[in-house]
Tab-separated table of C-alpha atoms and ligand atoms in Angstrom:
chain	number	residue	atom	x	y	z
M	71	UNK	CA	-22.175	6.079	-19.960
M	72	UNK	CA	-19.072	6.870	-17.873
M	73	UNK	CA	-15.819	8.131	-19.381
M	74	UNK	CA	-12.395	7.287	-17.979
M	75	UNK	CA	-8.817	8.042	-18.908
M	76	UNK	CA	-5.461	6.444	-18.121
M	77	UNK	CA	-2.654	8.865	-17.232
M	78	UNK	CA	-0.155	5.967	-17.413
M	79	UNK	CA	-0.320	2.571	-19.114
M	80	UNK	CA	-2.631	0.388	-16.993
M	81	UNK	CA	-2.662	-3.418	-17.262
M	82	UNK	CA	-5.272	-4.637	-19.753
M	83	UNK	CA	-6.466	-7.339	-17.385
M	84	UNK	CA	-7.802	-4.514	-15.188
M	85	UNK	CA	-9.250	-2.336	-17.953
M	86	UNK	CA	-11.085	-5.392	-19.318
M	87	UNK	CA	-13.230	-5.251	-16.178
M	88	UNK	CA	-14.888	-2.030	-17.345
M	89	UNK	CA	-18.324	-2.866	-18.767
M	90	UNK	CA	-19.903	-1.460	-21.948
M	91	UNK	CA	-21.088	1.415	-19.787
M	92	UNK	CA	-17.532	2.772	-19.768
M	93	UNK	CA	-15.694	4.529	-22.582
M	94	UNK	CA	-11.976	5.266	-22.600
M	95	UNK	CA	-11.059	8.851	-23.544
M	96	UNK	CA	-7.629	10.361	-24.175
M	97	UNK	CA	-8.044	13.670	-22.391
M	98	UNK	CA	-8.444	14.145	-18.646
M	99	UNK	CA	-10.800	17.060	-19.286
M	100	UNK	CA	-13.379	14.637	-20.760
M	101	UNK	CA	-13.082	12.045	-17.991
M	102	UNK	CA	-15.109	11.327	-14.875
M	103	UNK	CA	-12.520	8.853	-13.645
M	104	UNK	CA	-8.747	8.681	-14.050
M	105	UNK	CA	-6.377	5.776	-13.517
M	106	UNK	CA	-2.800	6.663	-12.709
M	107	UNK	CA	0.447	5.063	-11.646
M	108	UNK	CA	3.315	7.534	-11.276
M	109	UNK	CA	2.214	10.484	-13.474
M	110	UNK	CA	2.576	13.763	-11.580
M	111	UNK	CA	-0.880	15.263	-11.084
M	112	UNK	CA	0.033	18.231	-8.882
M	113	UNK	CA	0.127	20.742	-11.742
M	114	UNK	CA	-2.789	19.361	-13.744
M	115	UNK	CA	-6.060	21.244	-14.102
M	116	UNK	CA	-8.665	19.004	-12.550
M	117	UNK	CA	-11.918	19.228	-14.521
M	118	UNK	CA	-15.171	19.829	-12.632
M	119	UNK	CA	-16.650	16.566	-13.943
M	120	UNK	CA	-13.822	14.445	-12.562
M	121	UNK	CA	-15.260	12.270	-9.770
M	122	UNK	CA	-12.531	9.768	-8.983
M	123	UNK	CA	-8.804	9.117	-9.331
M	124	UNK	CA	-7.500	5.610	-8.738
M	125	UNK	CA	-3.793	5.072	-8.180
M	126	UNK	CA	-2.786	1.571	-9.297
M	127	UNK	CA	-0.311	1.163	-6.431
M	128	UNK	CA	0.097	2.251	-2.832
M	129	UNK	CA	2.018	5.575	-2.725
M	130	UNK	CA	0.003	8.677	-3.579
M	131	UNK	CA	2.558	11.487	-3.365
M	132	UNK	CA	2.083	12.202	-7.110
M	133	UNK	CA	-1.549	13.179	-6.431
M	134	UNK	CA	-2.741	16.444	-4.790
M	135	UNK	CA	-5.008	14.837	-2.186
M	136	UNK	CA	-6.384	17.978	-0.538
M	137	UNK	CA	-6.926	19.772	-3.843
M	138	UNK	CA	-8.884	16.717	-5.018
M	139	UNK	CA	-10.891	16.572	-1.779
M	140	UNK	CA	-11.815	20.267	-2.031
M	141	UNK	CA	-13.118	19.625	-5.559
M	142	UNK	CA	-15.078	16.550	-4.423
M	143	UNK	CA	-12.774	14.099	-6.182
M	144	UNK	CA	-12.268	10.818	-4.356
M	145	UNK	CA	-8.730	9.410	-4.586
M	146	UNK	CA	-8.297	5.649	-4.265
M	147	UNK	CA	-5.197	3.480	-3.982
M	148	UNK	CA	-4.687	-0.281	-4.042
M	149	UNK	CA	-3.160	-1.312	-0.716
M	150	UNK	CA	-1.981	-4.878	-0.519
M	151	UNK	CA	-2.335	-5.538	-4.265
M	152	UNK	CA	1.441	-5.904	-4.576
M	153	UNK	CA	1.987	-7.582	-1.192
M	154	UNK	CA	2.802	-11.016	-2.596
M	155	UNK	CA	5.407	-9.577	-4.975
M	156	UNK	CA	7.156	-7.871	-2.059
M	157	UNK	CA	6.862	-10.966	0.157
M	158	UNK	CA	8.603	-13.136	-2.414
M	159	UNK	CA	11.482	-10.659	-2.777
M	160	UNK	CA	11.863	-10.520	1.012
M	161	UNK	CA	12.608	-14.253	0.954
M	162	UNK	CA	15.078	-13.764	-1.876
M	163	UNK	CA	16.756	-11.095	0.277
M	164	UNK	CA	16.812	-13.430	3.266
M	165	UNK	CA	18.513	-16.147	1.223
M	166	UNK	CA	20.984	-13.763	-0.410
M	167	UNK	CA	22.011	-12.501	3.018
M	168	UNK	CA	22.211	-15.933	4.646
M	169	UNK	CA	24.396	-17.526	1.968
M	170	UNK	CA	26.930	-15.737	-0.203
M	171	UNK	CA	24.973	-16.317	-3.398
M	172	UNK	CA	26.096	-12.982	-4.887
M	173	UNK	CA	29.767	-13.736	-4.095
M	174	UNK	CA	29.367	-17.167	-5.677
M	175	UNK	CA	27.802	-15.790	-8.863
M	176	UNK	CA	30.528	-13.126	-9.103
M	177	UNK	CA	33.202	-15.817	-8.678
M	178	UNK	CA	31.686	-17.897	-11.509
M	179	UNK	CA	31.595	-14.855	-13.825
M	180	UNK	CA	35.192	-13.972	-12.970
M	181	UNK	CA	36.272	-17.531	-13.820
M	182	UNK	CA	34.097	-18.138	-16.865
M	183	UNK	CA	37.053	-18.779	-19.167
M	184	UNK	CA	38.570	-21.384	-16.817
M	185	UNK	CA	38.120	-24.755	-18.522
M	186	UNK	CA	38.467	-26.462	-15.150
M	187	UNK	CA	35.876	-24.231	-13.482
M	188	UNK	CA	33.809	-27.176	-12.221
M	189	UNK	CA	36.835	-28.638	-10.428
M	190	UNK	CA	38.045	-25.285	-9.084
M	191	UNK	CA	34.536	-24.508	-7.848
M	192	UNK	CA	34.627	-27.542	-5.564
M	193	UNK	CA	37.697	-26.047	-3.865
M	194	UNK	CA	36.335	-22.485	-3.759
M	195	UNK	CA	32.746	-23.093	-2.641
M	196	UNK	CA	33.623	-23.079	1.066
M	197	UNK	CA	34.273	-19.340	0.652
M	198	UNK	CA	30.602	-18.794	-0.176
M	199	UNK	CA	29.039	-21.111	2.416
M	200	UNK	CA	26.288	-19.772	4.646
M	201	UNK	CA	23.464	-20.681	6.966
M	202	UNK	CA	19.931	-21.943	6.411
M	203	UNK	CA	16.847	-19.949	7.367
M	204	UNK	CA	14.890	-22.924	8.698
M	205	UNK	CA	14.980	-22.911	12.501
M	206	UNK	CA	16.136	-19.277	12.704
M	207	UNK	CA	14.271	-16.620	14.648
M	208	UNK	CA	12.583	-14.106	12.338
M	209	UNK	CA	11.272	-10.811	13.727
M	210	UNK	CA	8.566	-9.132	11.645
M	211	UNK	CA	7.968	-5.472	12.527
M	212	UNK	CA	4.605	-4.357	11.106
M	213	UNK	CA	1.944	-6.952	10.413
M	214	UNK	CA	-0.079	-5.377	7.617
M	215	UNK	CA	-0.642	-6.638	4.071
M	216	UNK	CA	3.018	-7.539	3.498
M	217	UNK	CA	4.142	-8.366	7.054
M	218	UNK	CA	1.404	-10.970	7.530
M	219	UNK	CA	2.304	-12.731	4.271
M	220	UNK	CA	6.002	-12.743	5.218
M	221	UNK	CA	5.298	-14.034	8.731
M	222	UNK	CA	2.968	-16.808	7.543
M	223	UNK	CA	5.309	-17.943	4.764
M	224	UNK	CA	8.242	-17.940	7.201
M	225	UNK	CA	6.305	-20.302	9.494
M	226	UNK	CA	5.974	-22.672	6.529
M	227	UNK	CA	9.726	-22.354	5.892
M	228	UNK	CA	10.331	-23.704	9.401
M	229	UNK	CA	11.283	-20.393	10.981
M	230	UNK	CA	10.504	-19.365	14.538
M	231	UNK	CA	8.498	-16.181	13.879
M	232	UNK	CA	8.060	-13.210	16.214
M	233	UNK	CA	5.583	-10.486	15.221
M	234	UNK	CA	5.371	-6.899	16.484
M	235	UNK	CA	2.549	-4.509	15.555
M	236	UNK	CA	0.808	-2.511	18.288
M	237	UNK	CA	-1.788	-1.273	15.780
M	238	UNK	CA	-2.555	-4.540	13.966
M	239	UNK	CA	-5.924	-4.498	12.177
M	240	UNK	CA	-8.598	-7.059	12.982
M	241	UNK	CA	-8.370	-8.347	9.429
M	242	UNK	CA	-4.589	-8.818	9.625
M	243	UNK	CA	-4.916	-10.525	13.021
M	244	UNK	CA	-7.439	-12.975	11.537
M	245	UNK	CA	-5.044	-13.792	8.706
M	246	UNK	CA	-1.940	-14.219	10.856
M	247	UNK	CA	-0.738	-17.762	11.555
M	248	UNK	CA	-1.291	-18.858	15.150
M	249	UNK	CA	2.346	-19.968	15.207
M	250	UNK	CA	3.552	-16.344	15.098
M	251	UNK	CA	4.583	-15.259	18.588
M	252	UNK	CA	3.138	-11.943	19.676
M	253	UNK	CA	5.820	-9.488	20.813
M	254	UNK	CA	4.749	-6.383	22.699
M	255	UNK	CA	8.170	-4.752	23.043
M	256	UNK	CA	10.068	-4.255	19.791
M	257	UNK	CA	13.373	-4.394	21.712
M	258	UNK	CA	12.780	-8.139	22.202
M	259	UNK	CA	12.913	-8.496	18.417
M	260	UNK	CA	16.166	-6.524	18.194
M	261	UNK	CA	17.784	-8.618	20.945
M	262	UNK	CA	16.476	-12.099	20.115
M	263	UNK	CA	16.080	-12.425	16.365
M	264	UNK	CA	18.532	-13.742	13.787
M	265	UNK	CA	16.722	-12.023	10.924
M	266	UNK	CA	14.668	-8.834	11.280
M	267	UNK	CA	12.353	-7.512	8.585
M	268	UNK	CA	10.480	-4.203	8.725
M	269	UNK	CA	7.073	-3.627	7.048
M	270	UNK	CA	5.675	-0.424	8.528
M	271	UNK	CA	4.596	2.778	6.733
M	272	UNK	CA	6.941	5.766	6.736
M	273	UNK	CA	5.464	8.199	9.278
M	274	UNK	CA	6.992	10.779	11.601
M	275	UNK	CA	6.666	8.139	14.329
M	276	UNK	CA	8.448	5.414	12.335
M	277	UNK	CA	11.215	7.483	10.701
M	278	UNK	CA	14.614	6.013	11.659
M	279	UNK	CA	12.792	3.491	13.848
M	280	UNK	CA	15.774	1.162	13.455
M	281	UNK	CA	18.383	3.559	14.850
M	282	UNK	CA	21.865	3.172	16.354
M	283	UNK	CA	20.397	2.086	19.731
M	284	UNK	CA	18.282	-0.597	18.073
M	285	UNK	CA	21.232	-1.834	16.008
M	286	UNK	CA	23.420	-1.971	19.137
M	287	UNK	CA	20.984	-4.494	20.681
M	288	UNK	CA	21.258	-6.901	17.729
M	289	UNK	CA	23.325	-10.079	17.529
M	290	UNK	CA	26.614	-9.855	15.580
M	291	UNK	CA	25.112	-12.399	13.166
M	292	UNK	CA	21.876	-10.436	12.668
M	293	UNK	CA	20.466	-9.759	9.209
M	294	UNK	CA	18.185	-6.745	8.712
M	295	UNK	CA	15.834	-6.582	5.739
M	296	UNK	CA	14.240	-3.348	4.598
M	297	UNK	CA	11.683	-3.682	1.808
M	298	UNK	CA	9.517	-0.876	3.240
M	299	UNK	CA	11.252	2.548	2.965
M	300	UNK	CA	14.901	3.542	3.411
M	301	UNK	CA	14.131	6.367	5.861
M	302	UNK	CA	12.790	3.828	8.366
M	303	UNK	CA	16.395	2.889	9.101
M	304	UNK	CA	19.269	5.104	10.245
M	305	UNK	CA	21.406	3.877	7.364
M	306	UNK	CA	24.533	5.803	8.428
M	307	UNK	CA	24.419	3.917	11.730
M	308	UNK	CA	23.691	0.682	9.866
M	309	UNK	CA	26.685	1.077	7.544
M	310	UNK	CA	28.931	1.901	10.530
M	311	UNK	CA	27.718	-1.200	12.399
M	312	UNK	CA	28.330	-3.400	9.351
M	313	UNK	CA	31.826	-1.967	8.861
M	314	UNK	CA	32.608	-2.679	12.525
M	315	UNK	CA	31.256	-6.258	12.234
M	316	UNK	CA	28.521	-5.558	14.797
M	317	UNK	CA	25.843	-7.106	12.579
M	318	UNK	CA	26.069	-9.341	9.515
M	319	UNK	CA	24.024	-7.942	6.613
M	320	UNK	CA	21.590	-5.216	5.608
M	321	UNK	CA	19.317	-5.876	2.650
M	322	UNK	CA	17.490	-2.877	1.211
M	323	UNK	CA	15.209	-2.319	-1.770
M	324	UNK	CA	16.080	1.406	-1.857
M	325	UNK	CA	19.409	2.310	-3.463
M	326	UNK	CA	21.233	5.409	-2.268
M	327	UNK	CA	24.807	6.609	-1.924
M	328	UNK	CA	25.009	5.495	1.715
M	329	UNK	CA	24.234	1.828	1.179
M	330	UNK	CA	25.139	0.851	-2.404
M	331	UNK	CA	28.597	-0.702	-2.342
M	332	UNK	CA	28.944	-0.437	1.453
M	333	UNK	CA	30.333	-3.477	3.252
M	334	UNK	CA	27.582	-5.949	4.166
M	335	UNK	CA	24.845	-4.172	2.183
M	336	UNK	CA	22.822	-5.934	-0.485
M	337	UNK	CA	20.734	-3.421	-2.397
M	338	UNK	CA	18.080	-3.932	-5.086
M	339	UNK	CA	16.601	-1.125	-7.220
M	340	UNK	CA	13.072	-0.944	-5.695
M	341	UNK	CA	12.025	-4.257	-7.217
M	342	UNK	CA	9.500	-5.263	-4.533
M	343	UNK	CA	6.361	-4.724	-6.574
M	344	UNK	CA	7.981	-5.055	-9.999
M	345	UNK	CA	6.183	-8.164	-11.105
M	346	UNK	CA	3.617	-8.660	-13.843
M	347	UNK	CA	1.234	-10.061	-11.231
M	348	UNK	CA	1.524	-7.024	-8.954
M	349	UNK	CA	0.761	-4.654	-11.826
M	350	UNK	CA	-2.217	-6.779	-12.836
M	351	UNK	CA	-3.516	-6.935	-9.265
M	352	UNK	CA	-3.199	-3.157	-8.844
M	353	UNK	CA	-5.070	-2.511	-12.104
M	354	UNK	CA	-7.836	-4.978	-11.215
M	355	UNK	CA	-8.287	-3.455	-7.767
M	356	UNK	CA	-8.234	0.136	-9.097
M	357	UNK	CA	-10.909	-0.589	-11.715
M	358	UNK	CA	-13.117	-2.368	-9.160
M	359	UNK	CA	-12.837	0.608	-6.799
M	360	UNK	CA	-13.789	3.060	-9.556
M	361	UNK	CA	-16.744	0.947	-10.682
M	362	UNK	CA	-18.084	0.558	-7.153
M	363	UNK	CA	-17.888	4.304	-6.621
M	364	UNK	CA	-19.363	5.298	-9.987
M	365	UNK	CA	-22.171	2.738	-9.920
M	366	UNK	CA	-22.986	2.397	-6.210
M	367	UNK	CA	-21.355	5.426	-4.594
M	368	UNK	CA	-19.368	3.122	-2.310
M	369	UNK	CA	-15.898	4.251	-1.228
M	370	UNK	CA	-13.392	1.482	-0.515
M	371	UNK	CA	-9.675	2.239	-0.055
M	372	UNK	CA	-9.777	6.000	-0.424
M	373	UNK	CA	-6.885	8.081	0.840
M	374	UNK	CA	-8.689	11.437	1.053
M	375	UNK	CA	-12.242	10.427	2.044
M	376	UNK	CA	-13.488	7.822	4.518
M	377	UNK	CA	-14.397	4.336	3.407
M	378	UNK	CA	-18.171	3.998	3.247
M	379	UNK	CA	-19.935	0.969	1.801
M	380	UNK	CA	-23.693	0.326	1.653
M	381	UNK	CA	-23.559	-2.373	-1.047
M	382	UNK	CA	-25.953	-2.057	-3.988
M	383	UNK	CA	-28.902	0.333	-3.736
M	384	UNK	CA	-32.219	-1.517	-3.328
M	385	UNK	CA	-34.433	1.521	-2.813
M	386	UNK	CA	-35.811	4.126	-5.261
M	387	UNK	CA	-32.777	6.362	-5.063
M	388	UNK	CA	-29.323	6.945	-3.601
M	389	UNK	CA	-27.376	10.148	-3.152
M	390	UNK	CA	-23.770	10.600	-2.131
M	391	UNK	CA	-22.645	13.824	-0.483
M	392	UNK	CA	-18.956	14.669	-0.071
M	393	UNK	CA	-18.632	17.331	2.572
M	394	UNK	CA	-16.424	18.990	5.151
M	395	UNK	CA	-16.205	17.045	8.403
M	396	UNK	CA	-18.043	19.652	10.484
M	397	UNK	CA	-21.027	19.460	12.782
M	398	UNK	CA	-24.625	20.036	11.742
M	399	UNK	CA	-24.420	18.672	8.185
M	400	UNK	CA	-26.653	15.615	8.619
M	401	UNK	CA	-29.496	17.556	10.211
M	402	UNK	CA	-29.483	19.956	7.247
M	403	UNK	CA	-29.680	17.043	4.771
M	404	UNK	CA	-32.570	15.417	6.608
M	405	UNK	CA	-34.446	18.711	6.843
M	406	UNK	CA	-34.163	19.312	3.082
M	407	UNK	CA	-35.186	15.734	2.252
M	408	UNK	CA	-38.031	15.792	4.797
M	409	UNK	CA	-39.354	19.104	3.477
M	410	UNK	CA	-39.368	17.566	-0.034
M	411	UNK	CA	-41.393	14.618	1.351
M	412	UNK	CA	-38.529	12.188	0.640
M	413	UNK	CA	-38.146	9.412	3.216
M	414	UNK	CA	-34.619	8.286	4.155
M	415	UNK	CA	-34.563	4.471	4.055
M	416	UNK	CA	-30.917	4.015	5.057
M	417	UNK	CA	-27.959	6.237	5.656
M	418	UNK	CA	-24.259	6.193	6.560
M	419	UNK	CA	-22.039	9.144	7.341
M	420	UNK	CA	-18.314	8.697	7.899
M	421	UNK	CA	-15.603	11.246	8.614
M	422	UNK	CA	-11.861	11.139	8.004
M	423	UNK	CA	-9.721	14.134	8.943
M	424	UNK	CA	-11.183	17.274	7.399
M	425	UNK	CA	-13.531	15.457	5.048
M	426	UNK	CA	-16.639	13.300	5.322
M	427	UNK	CA	-19.063	11.357	3.172
M	428	UNK	CA	-22.766	10.696	3.535
M	429	UNK	CA	-24.488	7.977	1.534
M	430	UNK	CA	-28.282	8.186	1.690
M	431	UNK	CA	-30.831	5.686	0.319
M	432	UNK	CA	-34.253	7.220	-0.226
M	433	UNK	CA	-37.740	5.864	-0.970
M	434	UNK	CA	-38.567	8.266	-3.818
M	435	UNK	CA	-36.583	9.929	-6.600
M	436	UNK	CA	-34.490	12.971	-5.721
M	437	UNK	CA	-35.408	16.046	-7.768
M	438	UNK	CA	-32.983	18.571	-9.225
M	439	UNK	CA	-34.377	21.201	-6.884
M	440	UNK	CA	-33.473	19.073	-3.857
M	441	UNK	CA	-29.991	18.480	-5.262
M	442	UNK	CA	-29.499	22.228	-5.698
M	443	UNK	CA	-30.588	22.870	-2.112
M	444	UNK	CA	-28.127	20.257	-0.837
M	445	UNK	CA	-25.339	21.733	-2.980
M	446	UNK	CA	-26.015	25.184	-1.524
M	447	UNK	CA	-25.219	24.067	2.047
M	448	UNK	CA	-21.987	25.595	3.322
M	449	UNK	CA	-19.382	22.809	3.583
M	450	UNK	CA	-20.862	20.573	0.862
M	451	UNK	CA	-18.193	19.730	-1.741
M	452	UNK	CA	-20.195	17.607	-4.164
M	453	UNK	CA	-23.637	16.005	-4.405
M	454	UNK	CA	-24.115	12.974	-6.645
M	455	UNK	CA	-27.385	11.331	-7.541
M	456	UNK	CA	-26.182	7.749	-7.939
M	457	UNK	CA	-29.614	6.220	-8.600
U	772	NAD	N1	9.555	-2.456	-1.828
U	772	NAD	C1	8.443	-2.154	-2.460
U	772	NAD	O1	8.389	-2.152	-3.685
U	772	NAD	C2	7.193	-1.895	-1.678
U	772	NAD	C3	5.936	-2.182	-2.263
U	772	NAD	C4	4.792	-1.984	-1.515
U	772	NAD	C5	4.872	-1.467	-0.225
U	772	NAD	N2	6.090	-1.145	0.301
U	772	NAD	C6	6.215	-0.602	1.655
U	772	NAD	O2	6.023	-1.674	2.581
U	772	NAD	C7	5.540	-1.149	3.823
U	772	NAD	C8	4.369	-1.991	4.308
U	772	NAD	O3	3.339	-1.990	3.332
U	772	NAD	P1	1.943	-2.732	3.618
U	772	NAD	O4	1.193	-2.723	2.337
U	772	NAD	O5	2.155	-4.014	4.329
U	772	NAD	O6	1.286	-1.669	4.627
U	772	NAD	P2	0.056	-1.885	5.622
U	772	NAD	O7	-0.519	-0.535	5.852
U	772	NAD	O8	-0.841	-2.952	5.132
U	772	NAD	O9	0.741	-2.399	6.967
U	772	NAD	C9	1.558	-1.602	7.758
U	772	NAD	C10	1.475	-2.132	9.175
U	772	NAD	O10	2.432	-1.431	9.973
U	772	NAD	C11	1.864	-1.287	11.255
U	772	NAD	N3	2.551	-0.245	11.996
U	772	NAD	C12	2.408	1.107	11.910
U	772	NAD	N4	3.249	1.716	12.764
U	772	NAD	C13	3.920	0.730	13.405
U	772	NAD	C14	4.927	0.729	14.407
U	772	NAD	N5	5.404	1.862	14.920
U	772	NAD	N6	5.406	-0.458	14.831
U	772	NAD	C15	4.939	-1.615	14.312
U	772	NAD	N7	3.977	-1.681	13.379
U	772	NAD	C16	3.484	-0.514	12.931
U	772	NAD	C17	0.408	-0.984	10.977
U	772	NAD	O11	-0.401	-1.259	12.125
U	772	NAD	C18	0.117	-1.925	9.821
U	772	NAD	O12	-0.400	-3.167	10.288
U	772	NAD	C19	5.211	0.315	3.561
U	772	NAD	O13	6.266	1.118	4.038
U	772	NAD	C20	5.155	0.413	2.050
U	772	NAD	O14	5.496	1.701	1.605
U	772	NAD	C21	7.249	-1.374	-0.386
């Protein structure tokens, strides 16, 4: 029996995926697995029995990743689970920026008591006219979970799509429509595109990626969409460019005092993933990740340990060893197992930064004595007998 706790409300459609082997407990100190959304975990005491934390969402800055790693706690997140929710809002942003839908709605509200509003509207509507997105050039910067969905959907909307991502994953490349034109110099996107949307992670290398120089290359009719992170854009420069009429609109999902109310800015309150479906998808993915780790020892979508997947165990036993990513660990494991007359049937060892994970299938049961010997190796953080 495994025990888990939820540090925030987690969608029932996900929790329903726990089998009878799992029991929900109220207190973290009794749990082997924890599901979390935004609860701050930095100051929590992490119990020794806690094996896994799954964040139902992408960002993990509420979780002490290194502290967890040092205690042998694997932290998971759910990348891509909310990608469709964000994609759909990107198209809403594109339409809001292309046509003055907000101005039109405001006009209707301001004239709600006018009995002749229908007639007046026919005269006023030219003030809110805009352009269509079909046939326009869309530049997508970052072709990951969200960028690929945006690019593919834009192709179906009749847009001419340009994609830029020097680090695109094989998986994303497989999923990308063949109609998306590959751009190797991001400046071509700034210069050529009518609408530009950014979908990269916030890193030192991407901070203020869309800066004053980039904005200066854009067409005066350009629309920039930012549903990734506000710090990716030099928003002071953006607001200045909008005020000077050097570009048309900036749509952001990250309200702050620079952009809210500034001329040409359309700002939403971080609504990208705020859909019932996104929350369900995150919960489903988080529970699946926890189950695969608890039952099979597989790590998929961890942020503090490497991914490592050997499927279900078909041999007599399986052990998982979380350890420091230093040399000489594997030879020590095989010596201990060999001395105990335990044959290794299959094995994977993966490293990520300072930490590593070895998953070992063996042909005979692993004794407590062997486990204690493995635990005693300098650099070993946790040893689990999974089967
Ligand atoms: N608005 C919201 O509510 C919301 C919700 C989820 C995610 N996000 C944000 O959306 C962004 C994208 O998320 P995702 O799930 O698609 O991430 P992802 O990791 O799946 O994809 C990011 C892509 O950016 C690429 N990339 C990295 N550096 C790049 C660079 N310098 N130039 C071009 N491409 C680069 C990577 O190769 C990767 O393909 C992130 O910033 C994330 O925080 C926002």
